[in-house]
């Protein structure tokens, strides 16, 4: 795991109660999670290059480790993992804190995000998507020090998205742990890194009704795809996203 250094957040906030958490202290994933396996539809909708396997997820020393590897499997050159709480844990509103140390490198695309629980019924983007943290790696273009917070939705029949980003003053997100958060209520969604707000959206307009329902969590490390592009000779494997905890708070 390496150093546990980095930012951390409390288990209690005034006016909030902790309604769900996973501290990843066991040897196996809790029953709140299930694996999504394979290559998805059209590379999970993004022409991603990896094959998702259970074997790329490990729990060690109180951390969840998702590892992207360069290995041939299922006619793909890379493997990784994607875990979801779909059908098991979902939430409407609250504060979500996720403490994680990110991977790095060209073509590496870690994400801590959410989809509306009606995804299977209405599809995407009508279900809504809340991306708490995404990073598209690549040191050559200074991307390993920037994370993005985004929402995607169906705006009266037209796909819509709204994104903001946060860049470290020094170092990269692979250097130490950071806490990626959203604070989500009936009025807005706000994104924070280490308690510093960097993005917000007003969700009171009727066209953003997707953001007033329950969402489930998704943690994954993709390899390649439309946004990051493919790995190149500069990309080191394996790459790990290490998660210390996820905590969901709601108003008391």
Tab-separated table of C-alpha atoms in Angstrom:
chain	number	residue	atom	x	y	z
A	1	UNK	CA	0.000	0.000	0.000
A	2	UNK	CA	2.882	2.317	0.787
A	3	UNK	CA	2.487	5.423	2.891
A	4	UNK	CA	-0.930	6.135	4.367
A	5	UNK	CA	-0.103	9.850	4.399
A	6	UNK	CA	-2.501	12.416	3.042
A	7	UNK	CA	-5.709	14.221	3.822
A	8	UNK	CA	-8.368	12.654	5.991
A	9	UNK	CA	-11.903	13.582	7.063
A	10	UNK	CA	-13.897	12.957	10.263
A	11	UNK	CA	-16.522	10.308	10.918
A	12	UNK	CA	-18.906	12.957	12.224
A	13	UNK	CA	-20.176	16.294	10.955
A	14	UNK	CA	-22.463	18.592	12.903
A	15	UNK	CA	-26.021	18.250	11.675
A	16	UNK	CA	-25.317	14.997	9.804
A	17	UNK	CA	-25.501	11.338	10.667
A	18	UNK	CA	-23.402	8.584	9.147
A	19	UNK	CA	-25.885	6.353	7.306
A	20	UNK	CA	-23.483	3.968	5.546
A	21	UNK	CA	-19.767	3.380	5.389
A	22	UNK	CA	-17.267	0.849	4.146
A	23	UNK	CA	-13.851	1.008	5.761
A	24	UNK	CA	-12.631	-2.090	3.835
A	25	UNK	CA	-11.336	-3.736	7.014
A	26	UNK	CA	-12.256	-7.319	6.039
A	27	UNK	CA	-10.486	-9.803	3.804
A	28	UNK	CA	-13.292	-9.837	1.254
A	29	UNK	CA	-15.606	-7.216	-0.197
A	30	UNK	CA	-18.724	-6.587	1.841
A	31	UNK	CA	-22.122	-7.738	0.582
A	32	UNK	CA	-22.856	-4.136	-0.440
A	33	UNK	CA	-20.727	-4.591	-3.563
A	34	UNK	CA	-20.858	-6.706	-6.686
A	35	UNK	CA	-18.473	-6.974	-9.622
A	36	UNK	CA	-19.281	-6.004	-13.173
A	37	UNK	CA	-17.429	-8.366	-15.474
A	38	UNK	CA	-16.249	-8.165	-19.049
A	39	UNK	CA	-16.037	-5.466	-21.685
A	40	UNK	CA	-19.497	-3.957	-21.405
A	41	UNK	CA	-21.342	-2.579	-24.386
A	42	UNK	CA	-18.900	-0.905	-26.790
A	43	UNK	CA	-16.139	-0.838	-24.182
A	44	UNK	CA	-18.557	0.334	-21.451
A	45	UNK	CA	-19.822	3.002	-23.836
A	46	UNK	CA	-16.419	4.675	-24.163
A	47	UNK	CA	-14.319	2.311	-26.311
A	48	UNK	CA	-12.367	1.312	-23.203
A	49	UNK	CA	-9.675	-1.329	-23.641
A	50	UNK	CA	-9.833	-3.323	-20.393
A	51	UNK	CA	-11.580	-6.545	-19.422
A	52	UNK	CA	-13.055	-6.233	-15.935
A	53	UNK	CA	-12.346	-9.197	-13.632
A	54	UNK	CA	-12.912	-10.021	-9.962
A	55	UNK	CA	-9.268	-10.979	-9.680
A	56	UNK	CA	-8.115	-7.364	-9.988
A	57	UNK	CA	-9.776	-6.392	-6.708
A	58	UNK	CA	-8.023	-7.087	-3.427
A	59	UNK	CA	-8.527	-6.052	0.188
A	60	UNK	CA	-5.355	-5.582	2.186
A	61	UNK	CA	-4.434	-3.836	5.422
A	62	UNK	CA	-7.783	-2.027	5.597
A	63	UNK	CA	-7.730	-0.811	2.000
A	64	UNK	CA	-9.555	-1.668	-1.200
A	65	UNK	CA	-7.125	-2.066	-4.100
A	66	UNK	CA	-8.285	-2.044	-7.727
A	67	UNK	CA	-5.408	-2.911	-10.029
A	68	UNK	CA	-5.144	-2.282	-13.773
A	69	UNK	CA	-2.772	-4.743	-15.401
A	70	UNK	CA	-1.255	-5.195	-18.820
A	71	UNK	CA	-2.222	-8.795	-19.511
A	72	UNK	CA	-4.104	-10.598	-22.225
A	73	UNK	CA	-7.550	-11.798	-21.228
A	74	UNK	CA	-10.822	-12.184	-23.104
A	75	UNK	CA	-9.307	-10.797	-26.324
A	76	UNK	CA	-8.182	-7.659	-24.484
A	77	UNK	CA	-4.678	-6.509	-23.614
A	78	UNK	CA	-5.559	-5.056	-20.209
A	79	UNK	CA	-7.531	-6.136	-17.139
A	80	UNK	CA	-8.971	-4.194	-14.220
A	81	UNK	CA	-12.027	-4.173	-11.919
A	82	UNK	CA	-15.313	-2.344	-11.582
A	83	UNK	CA	-17.456	-2.705	-8.454
A	84	UNK	CA	-20.952	-1.365	-7.863
A	85	UNK	CA	-23.502	-1.102	-5.040
A	86	UNK	CA	-26.407	-1.394	-7.504
A	87	UNK	CA	-29.443	-2.990	-5.890
A	88	UNK	CA	-27.686	-3.082	-2.522
A	89	UNK	CA	-26.873	0.442	-1.363
A	90	UNK	CA	-28.312	3.599	-2.876
A	91	UNK	CA	-28.709	7.130	-1.610
A	92	UNK	CA	-30.585	10.330	-2.288
A	93	UNK	CA	-28.819	13.467	-1.010
A	94	UNK	CA	-26.142	13.762	1.637
A	95	UNK	CA	-22.396	14.137	1.896
A	96	UNK	CA	-20.201	11.412	0.436
A	97	UNK	CA	-16.509	11.229	1.343
A	98	UNK	CA	-14.128	8.837	-0.421
A	99	UNK	CA	-10.483	8.714	0.653
A	100	UNK	CA	-8.286	7.357	-2.124
A	101	UNK	CA	-4.836	7.336	-3.641
A	102	UNK	CA	-5.027	7.371	-7.427
A	103	UNK	CA	-3.075	5.598	-10.151
A	104	UNK	CA	-1.223	7.551	-12.840
A	105	UNK	CA	-0.106	7.392	-16.437
A	106	UNK	CA	-1.259	7.906	-19.980
A	107	UNK	CA	-4.464	5.972	-20.679
A	108	UNK	CA	-5.281	5.324	-17.012
A	109	UNK	CA	-8.780	6.463	-16.044
A	110	UNK	CA	-9.850	5.959	-12.407
A	111	UNK	CA	-13.376	6.935	-11.383
A	112	UNK	CA	-15.450	7.179	-8.214
A	113	UNK	CA	-18.979	7.840	-9.393
A	114	UNK	CA	-22.708	7.173	-9.249
A	115	UNK	CA	-25.635	6.308	-11.506
A	116	UNK	CA	-29.344	6.746	-10.882
A	117	UNK	CA	-30.905	3.575	-9.482
A	118	UNK	CA	-33.393	3.515	-12.364
A	119	UNK	CA	-30.540	2.938	-14.848
A	120	UNK	CA	-31.854	-0.487	-15.906
A	121	UNK	CA	-35.342	0.940	-16.513
A	122	UNK	CA	-34.619	4.212	-18.331
A	123	UNK	CA	-31.028	3.874	-19.537
A	124	UNK	CA	-28.316	6.517	-19.714
A	125	UNK	CA	-28.306	9.540	-19.566
A	126	UNK	CA	-31.945	9.609	-18.441
A	127	UNK	CA	-30.946	7.928	-15.183
A	128	UNK	CA	-28.469	10.714	-14.404
A	129	UNK	CA	-24.795	10.341	-13.534
A	130	UNK	CA	-22.795	12.005	-10.754
A	131	UNK	CA	-19.032	11.701	-11.129
A	132	UNK	CA	-17.502	12.438	-7.736
A	133	UNK	CA	-13.983	12.000	-9.119
A	134	UNK	CA	-12.513	11.146	-12.482
A	135	UNK	CA	-8.897	11.498	-13.551
A	136	UNK	CA	-7.486	10.952	-17.002
A	137	UNK	CA	-3.846	10.157	-16.445
A	138	UNK	CA	-0.822	11.297	-18.360
A	139	UNK	CA	2.140	13.151	-16.967
A	140	UNK	CA	3.294	14.536	-20.298
A	141	UNK	CA	0.265	16.813	-20.395
A	142	UNK	CA	0.030	17.430	-16.667
A	143	UNK	CA	-3.132	15.391	-16.181
A	144	UNK	CA	-1.990	13.308	-13.214
A	145	UNK	CA	-2.509	16.356	-10.975
A	146	UNK	CA	-6.082	17.183	-12.064
A	147	UNK	CA	-9.409	15.562	-11.164
A	148	UNK	CA	-12.846	16.282	-12.590
A	149	UNK	CA	-16.326	16.452	-11.068
A	150	UNK	CA	-19.194	16.095	-13.528
A	151	UNK	CA	-22.901	15.453	-13.909
A	152	UNK	CA	-24.570	13.950	-16.975
A	153	UNK	CA	-28.321	13.995	-17.608
A	154	UNK	CA	-31.102	14.075	-20.163
A	155	UNK	CA	-32.128	17.697	-20.713
A	156	UNK	CA	-35.581	17.394	-22.312
A	157	UNK	CA	-34.399	14.751	-24.749
A	158	UNK	CA	-30.915	16.171	-25.302
A	159	UNK	CA	-27.771	14.818	-23.645
A	160	UNK	CA	-26.256	17.363	-21.256
A	161	UNK	CA	-23.236	17.526	-18.977
A	162	UNK	CA	-21.568	20.036	-16.685
A	163	UNK	CA	-18.043	19.624	-15.392
A	164	UNK	CA	-15.449	21.316	-13.221
A	165	UNK	CA	-11.882	20.427	-12.318
A	166	UNK	CA	-9.407	20.730	-9.470
A	167	UNK	CA	-5.621	20.841	-9.927
A	168	UNK	CA	-3.098	20.290	-7.170
A	169	UNK	CA	-0.634	23.080	-6.528
A	170	UNK	CA	2.163	20.566	-6.117
A	171	UNK	CA	2.581	16.879	-6.868
A	172	UNK	CA	0.208	14.303	-8.296
A	173	UNK	CA	-2.845	12.472	-7.006
A	174	UNK	CA	-0.760	9.285	-6.923
A	175	UNK	CA	1.599	10.754	-4.305
A	176	UNK	CA	-0.694	10.418	-1.288
A	177	UNK	CA	-4.302	10.030	-0.217
A	178	UNK	CA	-6.898	12.708	-0.890
A	179	UNK	CA	-10.579	12.878	0.017
A	180	UNK	CA	-13.030	13.323	-2.855
A	181	UNK	CA	-16.462	14.521	-1.750
A	182	UNK	CA	-19.845	15.718	-2.872
A	183	UNK	CA	-22.388	17.596	-0.788
A	184	UNK	CA	-25.779	17.001	-2.405
A	185	UNK	CA	-29.129	18.397	-1.330
A	186	UNK	CA	-32.405	19.509	-2.887
A	187	UNK	CA	-30.781	22.704	-4.189
A	188	UNK	CA	-27.349	21.773	-5.444
A	189	UNK	CA	-24.458	19.363	-5.822
A	190	UNK	CA	-21.063	20.646	-4.683
A	191	UNK	CA	-17.736	18.926	-5.329
A	192	UNK	CA	-14.748	19.075	-2.983
A	193	UNK	CA	-11.174	17.825	-2.824
A	194	UNK	CA	-9.720	17.805	0.688
A	195	UNK	CA	-12.645	19.993	1.807
A	196	UNK	CA	-11.912	22.609	-0.872
A	197	UNK	CA	-14.997	23.222	-3.005
A	198	UNK	CA	-14.182	23.504	-6.709
A	199	UNK	CA	-17.475	23.014	-8.555
A	200	UNK	CA	-21.212	23.343	-7.996
A	201	UNK	CA	-24.458	22.967	-9.931
A	202	UNK	CA	-27.953	24.227	-9.188
A	203	UNK	CA	-30.291	21.233	-9.517
A	204	UNK	CA	-33.556	23.081	-8.873
A	205	UNK	CA	-34.540	23.495	-12.575
A	206	UNK	CA	-37.128	20.971	-13.730
A	207	UNK	CA	-34.797	19.661	-16.460
A	208	UNK	CA	-32.477	18.339	-13.741
A	209	UNK	CA	-35.079	16.119	-12.109
A	210	UNK	CA	-32.670	13.168	-12.488
A	211	UNK	CA	-30.754	14.458	-9.475
A	212	UNK	CA	-33.661	14.059	-7.061
A	213	UNK	CA	-33.658	10.283	-6.742
A	214	UNK	CA	-31.515	7.483	-5.379
A	215	UNK	CA	-28.078	6.689	-6.816
A	216	UNK	CA	-25.704	3.742	-6.411
A	217	UNK	CA	-21.909	3.873	-6.288
A	218	UNK	CA	-19.373	2.664	-8.852
A	219	UNK	CA	-15.599	2.384	-8.336
A	220	UNK	CA	-13.434	1.431	-11.306
A	221	UNK	CA	-10.139	1.913	-13.093
A	222	UNK	CA	-10.561	1.980	-16.860
A	223	UNK	CA	-7.723	1.674	-19.354
A	224	UNK	CA	-7.911	3.658	-22.576
A	225	UNK	CA	-11.123	4.992	-24.034
A	226	UNK	CA	-12.376	8.091	-25.759
A	227	UNK	CA	-11.324	10.555	-23.071
A	228	UNK	CA	-7.852	9.446	-21.905
A	229	UNK	CA	-6.706	7.801	-25.106
A	230	UNK	CA	-4.645	4.619	-25.090
A	231	UNK	CA	-1.653	3.800	-22.907
A	232	UNK	CA	1.736	4.334	-24.493
A	233	UNK	CA	5.362	3.445	-23.793
A	234	UNK	CA	5.383	5.873	-20.851
A	235	UNK	CA	2.591	4.031	-19.016
A	236	UNK	CA	3.787	1.782	-16.191
A	237	UNK	CA	1.763	-1.280	-15.166
A	238	UNK	CA	0.307	-2.393	-12.863
A	239	UNK	CA	-1.514	0.751	-11.708
A	240	UNK	CA	-3.534	0.825	-8.489
A	241	UNK	CA	-6.402	2.858	-7.111
A	242	UNK	CA	-6.314	2.418	-3.330
A	243	UNK	CA	-9.457	3.325	-1.376
A	244	UNK	CA	-9.313	3.765	2.386
A	245	UNK	CA	-13.008	4.413	3.022
A	246	UNK	CA	-16.323	5.552	1.618
A	247	UNK	CA	-18.769	7.271	4.000
A	248	UNK	CA	-22.270	8.571	3.364
A	249	UNK	CA	-23.770	11.182	5.686
A	250	UNK	CA	-27.288	12.576	5.643
A	251	UNK	CA	-28.900	15.474	7.527
A	252	UNK	CA	-30.108	14.527	11.006
